[in-house]
PDB file of N, CA and C in Angstrom:
ATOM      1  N   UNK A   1      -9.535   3.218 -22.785  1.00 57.00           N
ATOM      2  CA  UNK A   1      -8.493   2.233 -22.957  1.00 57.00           C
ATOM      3  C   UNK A   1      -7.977   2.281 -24.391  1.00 57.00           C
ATOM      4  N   UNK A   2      -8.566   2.269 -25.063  1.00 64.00           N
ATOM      5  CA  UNK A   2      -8.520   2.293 -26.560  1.00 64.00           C
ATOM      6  C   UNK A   2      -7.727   3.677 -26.822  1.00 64.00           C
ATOM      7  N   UNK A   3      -7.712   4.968 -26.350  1.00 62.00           N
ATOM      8  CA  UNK A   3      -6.907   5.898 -26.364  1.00 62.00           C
ATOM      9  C   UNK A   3      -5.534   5.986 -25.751  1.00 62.00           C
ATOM     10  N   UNK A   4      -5.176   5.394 -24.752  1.00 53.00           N
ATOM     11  CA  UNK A   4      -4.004   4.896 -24.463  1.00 53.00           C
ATOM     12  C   UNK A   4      -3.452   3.860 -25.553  1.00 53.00           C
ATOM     13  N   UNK A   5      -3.998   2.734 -25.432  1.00 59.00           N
ATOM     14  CA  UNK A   5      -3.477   1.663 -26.649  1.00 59.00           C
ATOM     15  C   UNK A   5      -2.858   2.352 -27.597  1.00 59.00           C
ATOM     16  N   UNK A   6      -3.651   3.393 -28.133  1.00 63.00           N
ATOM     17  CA  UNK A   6      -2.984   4.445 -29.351  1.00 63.00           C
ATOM     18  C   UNK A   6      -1.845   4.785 -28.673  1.00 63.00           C
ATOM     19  N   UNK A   7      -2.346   5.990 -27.891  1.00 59.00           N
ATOM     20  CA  UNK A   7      -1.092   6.452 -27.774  1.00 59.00           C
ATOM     21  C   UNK A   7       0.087   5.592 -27.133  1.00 59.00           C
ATOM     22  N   UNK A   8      -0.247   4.693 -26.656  1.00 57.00           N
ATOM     23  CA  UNK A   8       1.080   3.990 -26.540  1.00 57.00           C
ATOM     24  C   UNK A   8       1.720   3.818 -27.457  1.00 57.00           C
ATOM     25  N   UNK A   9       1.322   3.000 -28.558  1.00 60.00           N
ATOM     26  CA  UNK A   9       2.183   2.356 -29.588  1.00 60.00           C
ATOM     27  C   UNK A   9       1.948   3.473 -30.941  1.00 60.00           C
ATOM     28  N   UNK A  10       1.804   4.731 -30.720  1.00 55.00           N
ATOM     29  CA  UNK A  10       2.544   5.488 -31.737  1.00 55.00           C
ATOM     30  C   UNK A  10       4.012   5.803 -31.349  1.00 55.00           C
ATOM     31  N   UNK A  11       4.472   5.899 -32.452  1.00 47.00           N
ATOM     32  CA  UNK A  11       6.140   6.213 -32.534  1.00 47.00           C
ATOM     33  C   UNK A  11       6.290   7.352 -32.166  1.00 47.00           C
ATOM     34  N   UNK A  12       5.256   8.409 -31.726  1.00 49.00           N
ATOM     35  CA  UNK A  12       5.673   9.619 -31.665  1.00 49.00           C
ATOM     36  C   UNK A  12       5.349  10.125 -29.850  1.00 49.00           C
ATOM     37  N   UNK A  13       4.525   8.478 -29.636  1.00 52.00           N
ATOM     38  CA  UNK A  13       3.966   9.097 -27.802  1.00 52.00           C
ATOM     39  C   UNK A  13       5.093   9.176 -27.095  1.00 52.00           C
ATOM     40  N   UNK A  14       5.142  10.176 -25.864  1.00 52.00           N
ATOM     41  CA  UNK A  14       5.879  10.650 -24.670  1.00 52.00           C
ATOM     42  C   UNK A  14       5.107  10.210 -23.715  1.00 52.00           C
ATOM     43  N   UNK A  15       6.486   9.865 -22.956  1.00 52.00           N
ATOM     44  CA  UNK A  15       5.864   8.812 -21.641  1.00 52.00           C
ATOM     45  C   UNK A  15       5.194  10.294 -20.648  1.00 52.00           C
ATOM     46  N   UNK A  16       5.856  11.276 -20.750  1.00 54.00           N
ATOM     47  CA  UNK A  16       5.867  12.250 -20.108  1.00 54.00           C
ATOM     48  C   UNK A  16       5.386  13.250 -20.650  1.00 54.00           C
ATOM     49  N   UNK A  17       3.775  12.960 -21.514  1.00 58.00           N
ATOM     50  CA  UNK A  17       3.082  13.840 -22.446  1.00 58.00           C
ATOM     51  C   UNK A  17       2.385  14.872 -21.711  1.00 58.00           C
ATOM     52  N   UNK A  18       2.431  14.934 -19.965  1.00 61.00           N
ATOM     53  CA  UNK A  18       1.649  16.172 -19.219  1.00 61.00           C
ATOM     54  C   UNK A  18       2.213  16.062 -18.139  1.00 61.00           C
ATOM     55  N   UNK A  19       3.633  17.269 -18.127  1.00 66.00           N
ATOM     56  CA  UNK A  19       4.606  17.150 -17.084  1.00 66.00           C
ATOM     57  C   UNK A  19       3.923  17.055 -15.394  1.00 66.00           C
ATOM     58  N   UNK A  20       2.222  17.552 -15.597  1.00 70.00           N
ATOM     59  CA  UNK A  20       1.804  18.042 -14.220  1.00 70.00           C
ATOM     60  C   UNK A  20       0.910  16.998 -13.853  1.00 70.00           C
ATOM     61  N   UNK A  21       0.771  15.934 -14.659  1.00 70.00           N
ATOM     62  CA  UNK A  21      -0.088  15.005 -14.409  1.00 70.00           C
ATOM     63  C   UNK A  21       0.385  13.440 -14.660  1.00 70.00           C
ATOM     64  N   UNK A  22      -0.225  12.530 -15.021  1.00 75.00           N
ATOM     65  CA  UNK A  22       0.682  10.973 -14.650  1.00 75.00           C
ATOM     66  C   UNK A  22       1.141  10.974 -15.881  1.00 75.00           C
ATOM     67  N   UNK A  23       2.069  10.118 -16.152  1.00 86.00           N
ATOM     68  CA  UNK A  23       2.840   9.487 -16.725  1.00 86.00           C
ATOM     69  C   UNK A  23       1.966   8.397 -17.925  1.00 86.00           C
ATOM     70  N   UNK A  24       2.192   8.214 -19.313  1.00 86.00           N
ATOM     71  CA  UNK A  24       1.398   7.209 -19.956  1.00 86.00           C
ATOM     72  C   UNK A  24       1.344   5.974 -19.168  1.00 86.00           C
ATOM     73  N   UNK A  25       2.436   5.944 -18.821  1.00 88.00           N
ATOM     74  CA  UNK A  25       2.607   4.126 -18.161  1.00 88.00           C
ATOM     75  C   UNK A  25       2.291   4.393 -17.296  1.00 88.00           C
ATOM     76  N   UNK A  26       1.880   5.106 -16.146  1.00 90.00           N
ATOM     77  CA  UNK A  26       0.961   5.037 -14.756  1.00 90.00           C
ATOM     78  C   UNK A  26      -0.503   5.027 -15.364  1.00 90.00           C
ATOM     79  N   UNK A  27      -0.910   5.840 -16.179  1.00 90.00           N
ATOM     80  CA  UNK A  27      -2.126   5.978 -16.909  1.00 90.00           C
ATOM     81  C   UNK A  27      -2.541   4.249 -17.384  1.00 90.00           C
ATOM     82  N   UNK A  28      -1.328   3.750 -18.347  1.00 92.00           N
ATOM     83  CA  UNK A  28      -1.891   2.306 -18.696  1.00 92.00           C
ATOM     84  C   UNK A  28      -1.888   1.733 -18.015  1.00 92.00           C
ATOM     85  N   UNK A  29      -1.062   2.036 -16.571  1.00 92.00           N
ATOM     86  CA  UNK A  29      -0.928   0.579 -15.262  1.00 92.00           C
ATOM     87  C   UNK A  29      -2.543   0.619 -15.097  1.00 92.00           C
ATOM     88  N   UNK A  30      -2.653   1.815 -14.018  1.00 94.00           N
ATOM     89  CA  UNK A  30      -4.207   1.946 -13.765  1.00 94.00           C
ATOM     90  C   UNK A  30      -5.265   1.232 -14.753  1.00 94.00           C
ATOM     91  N   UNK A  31      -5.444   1.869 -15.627  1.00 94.00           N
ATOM     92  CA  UNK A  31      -6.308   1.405 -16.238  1.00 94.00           C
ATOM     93  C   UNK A  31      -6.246  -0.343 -17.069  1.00 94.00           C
ATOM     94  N   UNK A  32      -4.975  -0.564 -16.490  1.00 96.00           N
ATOM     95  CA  UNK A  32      -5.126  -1.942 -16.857  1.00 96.00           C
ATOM     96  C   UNK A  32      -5.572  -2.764 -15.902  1.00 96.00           C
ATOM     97  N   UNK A  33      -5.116  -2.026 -14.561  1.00 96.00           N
ATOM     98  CA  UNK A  33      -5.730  -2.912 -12.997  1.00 96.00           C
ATOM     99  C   UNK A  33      -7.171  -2.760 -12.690  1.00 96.00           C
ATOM    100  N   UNK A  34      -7.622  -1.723 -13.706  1.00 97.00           N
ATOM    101  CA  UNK A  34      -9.110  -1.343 -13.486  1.00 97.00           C
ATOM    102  C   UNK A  34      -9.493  -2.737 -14.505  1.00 97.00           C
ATOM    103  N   UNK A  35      -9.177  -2.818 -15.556  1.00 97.00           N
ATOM    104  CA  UNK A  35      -9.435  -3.556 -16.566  1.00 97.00           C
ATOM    105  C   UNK A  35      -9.825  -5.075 -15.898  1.00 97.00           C
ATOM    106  N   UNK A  36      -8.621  -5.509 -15.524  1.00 97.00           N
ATOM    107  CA  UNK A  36      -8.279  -6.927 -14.267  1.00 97.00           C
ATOM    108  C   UNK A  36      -9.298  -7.182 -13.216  1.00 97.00           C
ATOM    109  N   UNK A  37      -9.622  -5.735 -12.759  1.00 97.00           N
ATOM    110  CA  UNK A  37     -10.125  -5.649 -11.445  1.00 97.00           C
ATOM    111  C   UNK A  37     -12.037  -6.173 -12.006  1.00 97.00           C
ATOM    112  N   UNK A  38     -12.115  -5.596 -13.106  1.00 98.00           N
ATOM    113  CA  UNK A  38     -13.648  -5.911 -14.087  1.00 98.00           C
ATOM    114  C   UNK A  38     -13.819  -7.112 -14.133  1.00 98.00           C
ATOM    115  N   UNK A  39     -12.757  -7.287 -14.674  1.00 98.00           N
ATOM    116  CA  UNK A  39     -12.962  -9.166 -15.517  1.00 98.00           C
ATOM    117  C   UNK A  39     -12.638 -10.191 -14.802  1.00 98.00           C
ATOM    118  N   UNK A  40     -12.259 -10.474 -13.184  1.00 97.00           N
ATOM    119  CA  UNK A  40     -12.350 -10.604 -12.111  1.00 97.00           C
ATOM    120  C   UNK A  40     -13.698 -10.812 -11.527  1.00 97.00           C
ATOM    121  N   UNK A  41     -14.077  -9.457 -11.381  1.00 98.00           N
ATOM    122  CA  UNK A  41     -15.634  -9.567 -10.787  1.00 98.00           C
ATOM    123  C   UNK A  41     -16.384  -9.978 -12.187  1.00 98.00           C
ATOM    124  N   UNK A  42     -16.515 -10.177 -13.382  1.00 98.00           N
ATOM    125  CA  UNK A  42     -17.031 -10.577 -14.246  1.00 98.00           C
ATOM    126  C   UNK A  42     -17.214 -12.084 -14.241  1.00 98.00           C
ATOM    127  N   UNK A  43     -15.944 -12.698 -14.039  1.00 98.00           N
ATOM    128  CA  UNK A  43     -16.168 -13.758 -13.805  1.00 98.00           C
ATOM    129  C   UNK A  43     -16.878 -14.419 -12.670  1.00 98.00           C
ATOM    130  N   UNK A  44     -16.798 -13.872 -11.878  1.00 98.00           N
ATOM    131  CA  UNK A  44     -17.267 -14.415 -10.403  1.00 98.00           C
ATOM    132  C   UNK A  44     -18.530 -14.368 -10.551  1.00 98.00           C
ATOM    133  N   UNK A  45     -19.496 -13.416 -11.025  1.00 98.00           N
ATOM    134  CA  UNK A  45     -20.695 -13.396 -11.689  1.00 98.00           C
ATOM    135  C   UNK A  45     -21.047 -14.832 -11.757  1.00 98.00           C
ATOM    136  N   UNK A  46     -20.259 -14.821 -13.081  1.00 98.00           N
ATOM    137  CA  UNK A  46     -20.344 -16.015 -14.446  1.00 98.00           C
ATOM    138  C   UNK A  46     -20.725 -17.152 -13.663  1.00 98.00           C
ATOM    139  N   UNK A  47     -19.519 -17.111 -12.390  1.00 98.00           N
ATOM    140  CA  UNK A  47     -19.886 -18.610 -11.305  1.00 98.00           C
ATOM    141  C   UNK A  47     -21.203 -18.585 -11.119  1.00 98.00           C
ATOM    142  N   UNK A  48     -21.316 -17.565 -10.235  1.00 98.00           N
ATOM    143  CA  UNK A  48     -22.464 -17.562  -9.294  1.00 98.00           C
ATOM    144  C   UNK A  48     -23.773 -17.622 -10.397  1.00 98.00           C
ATOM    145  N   UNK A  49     -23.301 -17.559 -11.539  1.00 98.00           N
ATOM    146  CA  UNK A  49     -25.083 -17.733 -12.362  1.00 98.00           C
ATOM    147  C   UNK A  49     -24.818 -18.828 -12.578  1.00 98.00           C
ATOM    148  N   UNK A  50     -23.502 -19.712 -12.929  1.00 98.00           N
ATOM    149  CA  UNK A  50     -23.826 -20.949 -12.875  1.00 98.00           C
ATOM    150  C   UNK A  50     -23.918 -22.179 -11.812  1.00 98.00           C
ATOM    151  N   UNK A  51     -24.178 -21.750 -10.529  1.00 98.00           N
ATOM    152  CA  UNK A  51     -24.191 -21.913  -9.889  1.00 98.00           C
ATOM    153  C   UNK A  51     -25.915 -21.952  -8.869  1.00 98.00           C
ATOM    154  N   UNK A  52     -26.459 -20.914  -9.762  1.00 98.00           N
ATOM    155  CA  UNK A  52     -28.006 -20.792  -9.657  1.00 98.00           C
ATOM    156  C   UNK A  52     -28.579 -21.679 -10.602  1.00 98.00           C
ATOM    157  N   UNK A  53     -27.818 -22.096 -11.979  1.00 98.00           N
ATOM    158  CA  UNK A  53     -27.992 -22.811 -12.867  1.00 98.00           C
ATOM    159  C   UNK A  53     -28.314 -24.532 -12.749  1.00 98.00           C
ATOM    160  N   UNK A  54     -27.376 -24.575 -11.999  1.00 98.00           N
ATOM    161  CA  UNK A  54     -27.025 -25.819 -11.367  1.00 98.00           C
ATOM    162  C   UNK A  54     -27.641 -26.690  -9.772  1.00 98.00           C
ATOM    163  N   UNK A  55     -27.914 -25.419  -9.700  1.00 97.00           N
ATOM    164  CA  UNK A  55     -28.887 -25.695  -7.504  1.00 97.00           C
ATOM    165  C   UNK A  55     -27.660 -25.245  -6.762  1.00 97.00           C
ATOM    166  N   UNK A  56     -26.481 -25.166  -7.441  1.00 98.00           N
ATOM    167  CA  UNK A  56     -25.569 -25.190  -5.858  1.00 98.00           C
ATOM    168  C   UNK A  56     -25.382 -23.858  -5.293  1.00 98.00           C
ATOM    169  N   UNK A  57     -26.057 -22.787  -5.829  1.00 98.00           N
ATOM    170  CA  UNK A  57     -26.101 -21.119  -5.152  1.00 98.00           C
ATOM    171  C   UNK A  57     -26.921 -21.048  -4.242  1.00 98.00           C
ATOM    172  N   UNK A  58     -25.415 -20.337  -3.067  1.00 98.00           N
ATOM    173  CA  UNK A  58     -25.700 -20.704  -1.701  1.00 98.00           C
ATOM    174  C   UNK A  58     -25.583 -21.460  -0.840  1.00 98.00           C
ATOM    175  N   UNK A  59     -24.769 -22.418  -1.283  1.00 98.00           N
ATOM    176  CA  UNK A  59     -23.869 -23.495  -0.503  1.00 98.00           C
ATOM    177  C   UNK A  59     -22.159 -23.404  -0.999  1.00 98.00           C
ATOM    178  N   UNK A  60     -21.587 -23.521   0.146  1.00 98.00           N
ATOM    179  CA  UNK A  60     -20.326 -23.414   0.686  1.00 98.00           C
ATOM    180  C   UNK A  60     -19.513 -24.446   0.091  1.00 98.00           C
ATOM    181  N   UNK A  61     -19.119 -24.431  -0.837  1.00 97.00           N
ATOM    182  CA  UNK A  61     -17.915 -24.813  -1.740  1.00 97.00           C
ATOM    183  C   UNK A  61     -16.685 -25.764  -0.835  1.00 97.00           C
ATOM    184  N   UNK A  62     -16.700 -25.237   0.116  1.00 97.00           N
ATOM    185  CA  UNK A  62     -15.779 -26.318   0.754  1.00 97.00           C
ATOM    186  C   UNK A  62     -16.581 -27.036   1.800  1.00 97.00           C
ATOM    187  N   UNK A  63     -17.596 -26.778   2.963  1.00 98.00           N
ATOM    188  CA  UNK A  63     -17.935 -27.137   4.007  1.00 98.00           C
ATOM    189  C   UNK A  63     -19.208 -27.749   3.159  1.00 98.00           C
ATOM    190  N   UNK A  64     -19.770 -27.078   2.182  1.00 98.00           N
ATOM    191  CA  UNK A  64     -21.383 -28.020   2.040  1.00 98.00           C
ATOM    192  C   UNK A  64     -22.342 -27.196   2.317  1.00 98.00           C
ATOM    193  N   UNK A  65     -22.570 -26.580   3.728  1.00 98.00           N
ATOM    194  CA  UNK A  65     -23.450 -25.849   4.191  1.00 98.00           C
ATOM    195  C   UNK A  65     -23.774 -24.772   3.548  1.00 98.00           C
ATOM    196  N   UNK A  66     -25.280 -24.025   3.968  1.00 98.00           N
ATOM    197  CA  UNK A  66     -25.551 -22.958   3.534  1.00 98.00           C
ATOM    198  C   UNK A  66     -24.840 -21.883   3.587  1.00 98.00           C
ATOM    199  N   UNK A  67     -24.762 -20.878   2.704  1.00 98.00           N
ATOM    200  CA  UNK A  67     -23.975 -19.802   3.151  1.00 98.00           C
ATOM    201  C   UNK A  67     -25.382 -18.684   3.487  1.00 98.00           C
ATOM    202  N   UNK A  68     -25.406 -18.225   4.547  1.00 98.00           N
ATOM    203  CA  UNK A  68     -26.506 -17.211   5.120  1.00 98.00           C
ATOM    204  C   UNK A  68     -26.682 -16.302   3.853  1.00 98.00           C
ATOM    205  N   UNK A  69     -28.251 -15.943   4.085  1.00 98.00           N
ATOM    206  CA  UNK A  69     -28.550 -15.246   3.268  1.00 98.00           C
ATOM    207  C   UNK A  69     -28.025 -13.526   3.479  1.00 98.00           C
ATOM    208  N   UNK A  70     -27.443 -12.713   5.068  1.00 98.00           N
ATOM    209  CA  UNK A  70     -26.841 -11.933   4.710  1.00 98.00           C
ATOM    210  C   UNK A  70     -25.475 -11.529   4.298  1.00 98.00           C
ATOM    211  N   UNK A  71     -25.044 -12.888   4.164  1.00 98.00           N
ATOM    212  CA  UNK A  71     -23.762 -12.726   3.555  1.00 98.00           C
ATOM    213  C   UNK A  71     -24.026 -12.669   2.166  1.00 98.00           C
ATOM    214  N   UNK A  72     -24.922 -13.616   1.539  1.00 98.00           N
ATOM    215  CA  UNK A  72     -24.883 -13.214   0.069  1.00 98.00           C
ATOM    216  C   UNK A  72     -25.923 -12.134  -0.174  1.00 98.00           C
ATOM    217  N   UNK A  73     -26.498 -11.124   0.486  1.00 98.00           N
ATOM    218  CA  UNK A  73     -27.206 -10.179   0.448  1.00 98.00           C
ATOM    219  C   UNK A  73     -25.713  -8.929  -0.118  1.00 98.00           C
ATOM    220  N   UNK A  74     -24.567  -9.242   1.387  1.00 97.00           N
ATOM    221  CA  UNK A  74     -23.265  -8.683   0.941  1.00 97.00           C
ATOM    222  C   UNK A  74     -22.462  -8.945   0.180  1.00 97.00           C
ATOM    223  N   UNK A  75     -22.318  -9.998  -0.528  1.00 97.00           N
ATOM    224  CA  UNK A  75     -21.461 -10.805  -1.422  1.00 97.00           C
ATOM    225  C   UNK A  75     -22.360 -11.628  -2.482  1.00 97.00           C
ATOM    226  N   UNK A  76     -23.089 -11.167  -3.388  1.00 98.00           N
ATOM    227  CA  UNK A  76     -23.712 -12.619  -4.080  1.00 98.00           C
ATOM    228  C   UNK A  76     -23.178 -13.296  -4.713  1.00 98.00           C
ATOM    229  N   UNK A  77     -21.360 -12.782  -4.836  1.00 98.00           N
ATOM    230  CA  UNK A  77     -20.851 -13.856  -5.538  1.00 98.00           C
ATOM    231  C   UNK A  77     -20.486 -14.949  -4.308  1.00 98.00           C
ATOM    232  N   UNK A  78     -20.469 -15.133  -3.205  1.00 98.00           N
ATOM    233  CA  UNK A  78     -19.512 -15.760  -2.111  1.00 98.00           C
ATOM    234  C   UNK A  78     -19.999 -17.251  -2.513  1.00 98.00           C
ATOM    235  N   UNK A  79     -18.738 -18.036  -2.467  1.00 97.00           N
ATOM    236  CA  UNK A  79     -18.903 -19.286  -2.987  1.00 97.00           C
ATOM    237  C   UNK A  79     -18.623 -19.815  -1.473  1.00 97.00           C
ATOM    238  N   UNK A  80     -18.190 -19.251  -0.767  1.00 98.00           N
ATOM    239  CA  UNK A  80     -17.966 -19.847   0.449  1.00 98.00           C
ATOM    240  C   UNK A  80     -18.588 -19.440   1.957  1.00 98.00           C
ATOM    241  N   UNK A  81     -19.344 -20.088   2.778  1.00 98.00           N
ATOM    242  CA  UNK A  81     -19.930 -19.533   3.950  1.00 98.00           C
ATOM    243  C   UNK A  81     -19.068 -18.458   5.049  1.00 98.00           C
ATOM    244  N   UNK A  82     -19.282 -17.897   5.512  1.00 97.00           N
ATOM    245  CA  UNK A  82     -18.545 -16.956   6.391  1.00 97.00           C
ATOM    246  C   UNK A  82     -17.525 -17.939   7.216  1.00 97.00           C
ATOM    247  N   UNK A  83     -17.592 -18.808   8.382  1.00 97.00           N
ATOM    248  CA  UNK A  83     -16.353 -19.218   8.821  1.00 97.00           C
ATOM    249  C   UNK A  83     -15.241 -20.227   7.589  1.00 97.00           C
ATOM    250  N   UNK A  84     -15.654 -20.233   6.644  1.00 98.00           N
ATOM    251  CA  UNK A  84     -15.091 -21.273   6.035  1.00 98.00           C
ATOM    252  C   UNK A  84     -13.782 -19.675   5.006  1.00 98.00           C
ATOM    253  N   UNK A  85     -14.933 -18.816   5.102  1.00 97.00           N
ATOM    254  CA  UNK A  85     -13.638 -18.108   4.269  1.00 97.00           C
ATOM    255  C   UNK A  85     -12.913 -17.060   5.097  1.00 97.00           C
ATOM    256  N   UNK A  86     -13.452 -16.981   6.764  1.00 96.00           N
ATOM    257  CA  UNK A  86     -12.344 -16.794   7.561  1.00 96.00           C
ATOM    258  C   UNK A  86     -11.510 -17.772   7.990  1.00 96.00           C
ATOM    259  N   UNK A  87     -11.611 -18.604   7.360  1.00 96.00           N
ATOM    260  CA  UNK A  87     -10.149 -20.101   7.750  1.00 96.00           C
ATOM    261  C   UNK A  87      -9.265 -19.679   6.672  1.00 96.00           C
ATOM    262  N   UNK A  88      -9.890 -19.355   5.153  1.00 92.00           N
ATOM    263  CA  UNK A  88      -9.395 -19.203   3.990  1.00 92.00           C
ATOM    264  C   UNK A  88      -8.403 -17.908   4.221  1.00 92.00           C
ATOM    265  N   UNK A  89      -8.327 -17.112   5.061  1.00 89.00           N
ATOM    266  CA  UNK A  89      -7.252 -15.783   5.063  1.00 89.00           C
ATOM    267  C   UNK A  89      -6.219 -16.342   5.920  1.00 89.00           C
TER     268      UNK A  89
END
């Protein structure tokens, strides 16, 4: 990331510095949605430890109930029980 940043904001970068490969600005999109996509699941973490912190990991954020243990086996961030976050889509 830090090598893009450069080369972005030198006066001398080309958007089109490797005619056979992406583009700087497809290069910084990506890696900025990768960036998003981190600090996203970073946070959700953050919940779910405070959430173990607190007693409420493993109960369903909207309904109350437990959320099964193989859903958070698949999800340990899931703040919400399985039918409650198929209502949510």
């Amino acid at each position: 990331m830090t090598e893009v940043r450069a080369a972005r904001s030198g006066a001398s970068a080309d958007d089109e510095h490797d005619p056979e490969g992406p583009t700087m600005t497809q290069e910084w999109s990506q890696r900025t949605a990768v960036l998003a996509d981190a600090r996203a699941e970073l946070a959700d973490i953050d919940h779910a430890l405070a959430r173990i912190a607190d007693g409420t990991y493993g109960t369903c954020n909207k309904c109350g109930k437990r959320i099964t243990v193989p859903r958070l086996e698949a999800r340990p961030t899931a703040e919400l029980c399985i039918d409650c976050a198929r209502l949510a889509r």
